[in-house]
């Protein structure tokens, strides 16, 4: 279980406890956090689960796989230093305290 703070583009925060084994995307989608569309359902095939990871957390996440890197090219307003596809990040206890900022829009 990890407590994850999702921050909408307008600054509104949602603090959600997300079970291990779910993804960061599922934690938002299943709790009605606006800003993550997840059109492909988590198959790394749409890029509409793009979010900005707080800089303190980037190095603690699993590395970006090739497929995620390819799909990130299609996401809106990416920042190479902090953009990830949230469906590719599995929740574990180690992510307790993660802070994720949502983009202005998805593609
Ligand atoms: Fe489609 Fe993440 S939900 S790429």
mmCIF file of C-alpha atoms and ligand atoms in Angstrom:
data_model
loop_
_atom_site.group_PDB
_atom_site.id
_atom_site.type_symbol
_atom_site.label_atom_id
_atom_site.label_comp_id
_atom_site.label_asym_id
_atom_site.label_seq_id
_atom_site.Cartn_x
_atom_site.Cartn_y
_atom_site.Cartn_z
ATOM 1 C CA UNK A 1 0.000 0.000 0.000
ATOM 2 C CA UNK A 2 1.273 3.429 -0.896
ATOM 3 C CA UNK A 3 -0.190 6.824 -0.205
ATOM 4 C CA UNK A 4 0.067 8.738 -3.475
ATOM 5 C CA UNK A 5 -0.636 12.425 -3.950
ATOM 6 C CA UNK A 6 -2.054 13.289 -7.353
ATOM 7 C CA UNK A 7 -2.024 17.010 -8.137
ATOM 8 C CA UNK A 8 -4.318 18.240 -10.870
ATOM 9 C CA UNK A 9 -3.082 20.899 -13.256
ATOM 10 C CA UNK A 10 -5.164 23.457 -11.340
ATOM 11 C CA UNK A 11 -3.391 22.534 -8.116
ATOM 12 C CA UNK A 12 -6.130 20.444 -6.527
ATOM 13 C CA UNK A 13 -4.636 17.544 -4.587
ATOM 14 C CA UNK A 14 -5.998 14.047 -4.214
ATOM 15 C CA UNK A 15 -4.319 11.826 -1.641
ATOM 16 C CA UNK A 16 -5.155 8.196 -2.370
ATOM 17 C CA UNK A 17 -4.077 4.967 -0.720
ATOM 18 C CA UNK A 18 -3.314 2.594 -3.571
ATOM 19 C CA UNK A 19 -2.920 -1.152 -3.075
ATOM 20 C CA UNK A 20 0.280 -2.908 -4.039
ATOM 21 C CA UNK A 21 0.111 -4.507 -7.459
ATOM 22 C CA UNK A 22 -2.075 -1.819 -8.975
ATOM 23 C CA UNK A 23 -0.477 0.817 -11.141
ATOM 24 C CA UNK A 24 -0.215 4.531 -10.433
ATOM 25 C CA UNK A 25 -2.667 5.014 -13.318
ATOM 26 C CA UNK A 26 -5.201 2.605 -11.781
ATOM 27 C CA UNK A 27 -4.955 4.398 -8.449
ATOM 28 C CA UNK A 28 -6.103 7.596 -10.146
ATOM 29 C CA UNK A 29 -8.647 6.094 -12.517
ATOM 30 C CA UNK A 30 -10.331 3.900 -9.920
ATOM 31 C CA UNK A 31 -10.707 6.821 -7.542
ATOM 32 C CA UNK A 32 -12.049 9.351 -10.026
ATOM 33 C CA UNK A 33 -9.008 11.587 -10.142
ATOM 34 C CA UNK A 34 -9.460 13.778 -13.226
ATOM 35 C CA UNK A 35 -6.576 14.240 -15.629
ATOM 36 C CA UNK A 36 -5.640 10.669 -16.458
ATOM 37 C CA UNK A 37 -7.666 9.213 -19.321
ATOM 38 C CA UNK A 38 -5.938 5.830 -19.732
ATOM 39 C CA UNK A 39 -7.713 5.135 -23.010
ATOM 40 C CA UNK A 40 -5.920 1.837 -23.628
ATOM 41 C CA UNK A 41 -6.556 0.518 -20.145
ATOM 42 C CA UNK A 42 -2.917 0.226 -19.230
ATOM 43 C CA UNK A 43 -1.473 -1.557 -22.248
ATOM 44 C CA UNK A 44 1.139 1.121 -22.917
ATOM 45 C CA UNK A 45 -0.559 1.890 -26.207
ATOM 46 C CA UNK A 46 -2.118 5.340 -25.846
ATOM 47 C CA UNK A 47 0.023 7.705 -23.731
ATOM 48 C CA UNK A 48 -3.073 9.267 -22.099
ATOM 49 C CA UNK A 49 -1.894 8.288 -18.628
ATOM 50 C CA UNK A 50 1.045 10.676 -18.859
ATOM 51 C CA UNK A 51 2.013 12.516 -15.690
ATOM 52 C CA UNK A 52 4.939 14.394 -14.199
ATOM 53 C CA UNK A 53 6.711 12.684 -11.332
ATOM 54 C CA UNK A 54 8.027 14.822 -8.512
ATOM 55 C CA UNK A 55 11.801 15.190 -9.033
ATOM 56 C CA UNK A 56 12.554 13.570 -5.680
ATOM 57 C CA UNK A 57 10.919 10.391 -6.929
ATOM 58 C CA UNK A 58 12.201 9.964 -10.469
ATOM 59 C CA UNK A 59 15.296 7.997 -9.484
ATOM 60 C CA UNK A 60 13.292 5.714 -7.192
ATOM 61 C CA UNK A 61 11.015 4.438 -9.935
ATOM 62 C CA UNK A 62 11.661 1.464 -12.179
ATOM 63 C CA UNK A 63 13.428 2.525 -15.368
ATOM 64 C CA UNK A 64 11.560 3.490 -18.528
ATOM 65 C CA UNK A 65 11.284 0.507 -20.870
ATOM 66 C CA UNK A 66 11.586 0.963 -24.629
ATOM 67 C CA UNK A 67 7.851 0.706 -25.256
ATOM 68 C CA UNK A 68 7.074 3.384 -22.683
ATOM 69 C CA UNK A 69 9.745 5.646 -24.154
ATOM 70 C CA UNK A 70 8.192 5.245 -27.605
ATOM 71 C CA UNK A 71 4.693 6.026 -26.351
ATOM 72 C CA UNK A 72 5.869 9.043 -24.368
ATOM 73 C CA UNK A 73 6.720 10.643 -27.711
ATOM 74 C CA UNK A 74 2.979 10.944 -28.323
ATOM 75 C CA UNK A 75 2.067 12.435 -24.961
ATOM 76 C CA UNK A 76 1.139 16.100 -24.486
ATOM 77 C CA UNK A 77 3.870 18.476 -23.258
ATOM 78 C CA UNK A 78 6.331 15.939 -21.947
ATOM 79 C CA UNK A 79 9.317 16.862 -19.827
ATOM 80 C CA UNK A 80 12.159 14.357 -20.238
ATOM 81 C CA UNK A 81 13.279 14.989 -16.676
ATOM 82 C CA UNK A 82 9.988 13.995 -15.062
ATOM 83 C CA UNK A 83 7.498 12.509 -17.514
ATOM 84 C CA UNK A 84 6.278 8.925 -17.129
ATOM 85 C CA UNK A 85 3.343 6.856 -18.261
ATOM 86 C CA UNK A 86 1.618 6.025 -15.013
ATOM 87 C CA UNK A 87 0.279 2.681 -16.254
ATOM 88 C CA UNK A 88 3.860 1.463 -16.338
ATOM 89 C CA UNK A 89 4.543 2.130 -12.665
ATOM 90 C CA UNK A 90 3.491 -0.669 -10.317
ATOM 91 C CA UNK A 91 2.648 0.342 -6.781
ATOM 92 C CA UNK A 92 4.663 -1.124 -3.925
ATOM 93 C CA UNK A 93 5.263 -0.046 -0.336
ATOM 94 C CA UNK A 94 8.395 1.682 -1.614
ATOM 95 C CA UNK A 95 6.222 4.238 -3.421
ATOM 96 C CA UNK A 96 4.583 5.462 -0.216
ATOM 97 C CA UNK A 97 4.626 9.256 -0.411
ATOM 98 C CA UNK A 98 4.890 9.471 -4.199
ATOM 99 C CA UNK A 99 3.783 12.794 -5.676
ATOM 100 C CA UNK A 100 2.462 12.906 -9.227
ATOM 101 C CA UNK A 101 1.469 16.042 -11.094
ATOM 102 C CA UNK A 102 -1.062 15.770 -13.880
ATOM 103 C CA UNK A 103 -0.580 17.587 -17.181
ATOM 104 C CA UNK A 104 -2.837 20.338 -18.475
ATOM 105 C CA UNK A 105 -4.444 17.792 -20.766
ATOM 106 C CA UNK A 106 -3.874 14.435 -22.360
ATOM 107 C CA UNK A 107 -3.561 14.225 -26.129
HETATM 108 FE FE1 LIG B 1 -2.539 3.786 -22.244
HETATM 109 FE FE2 LIG B 1 -0.930 4.079 -20.108
HETATM 110 S S1 LIG B 1 -3.057 3.772 -20.142
HETATM 111 S S2 LIG B 1 -0.402 4.070 -22.205
#
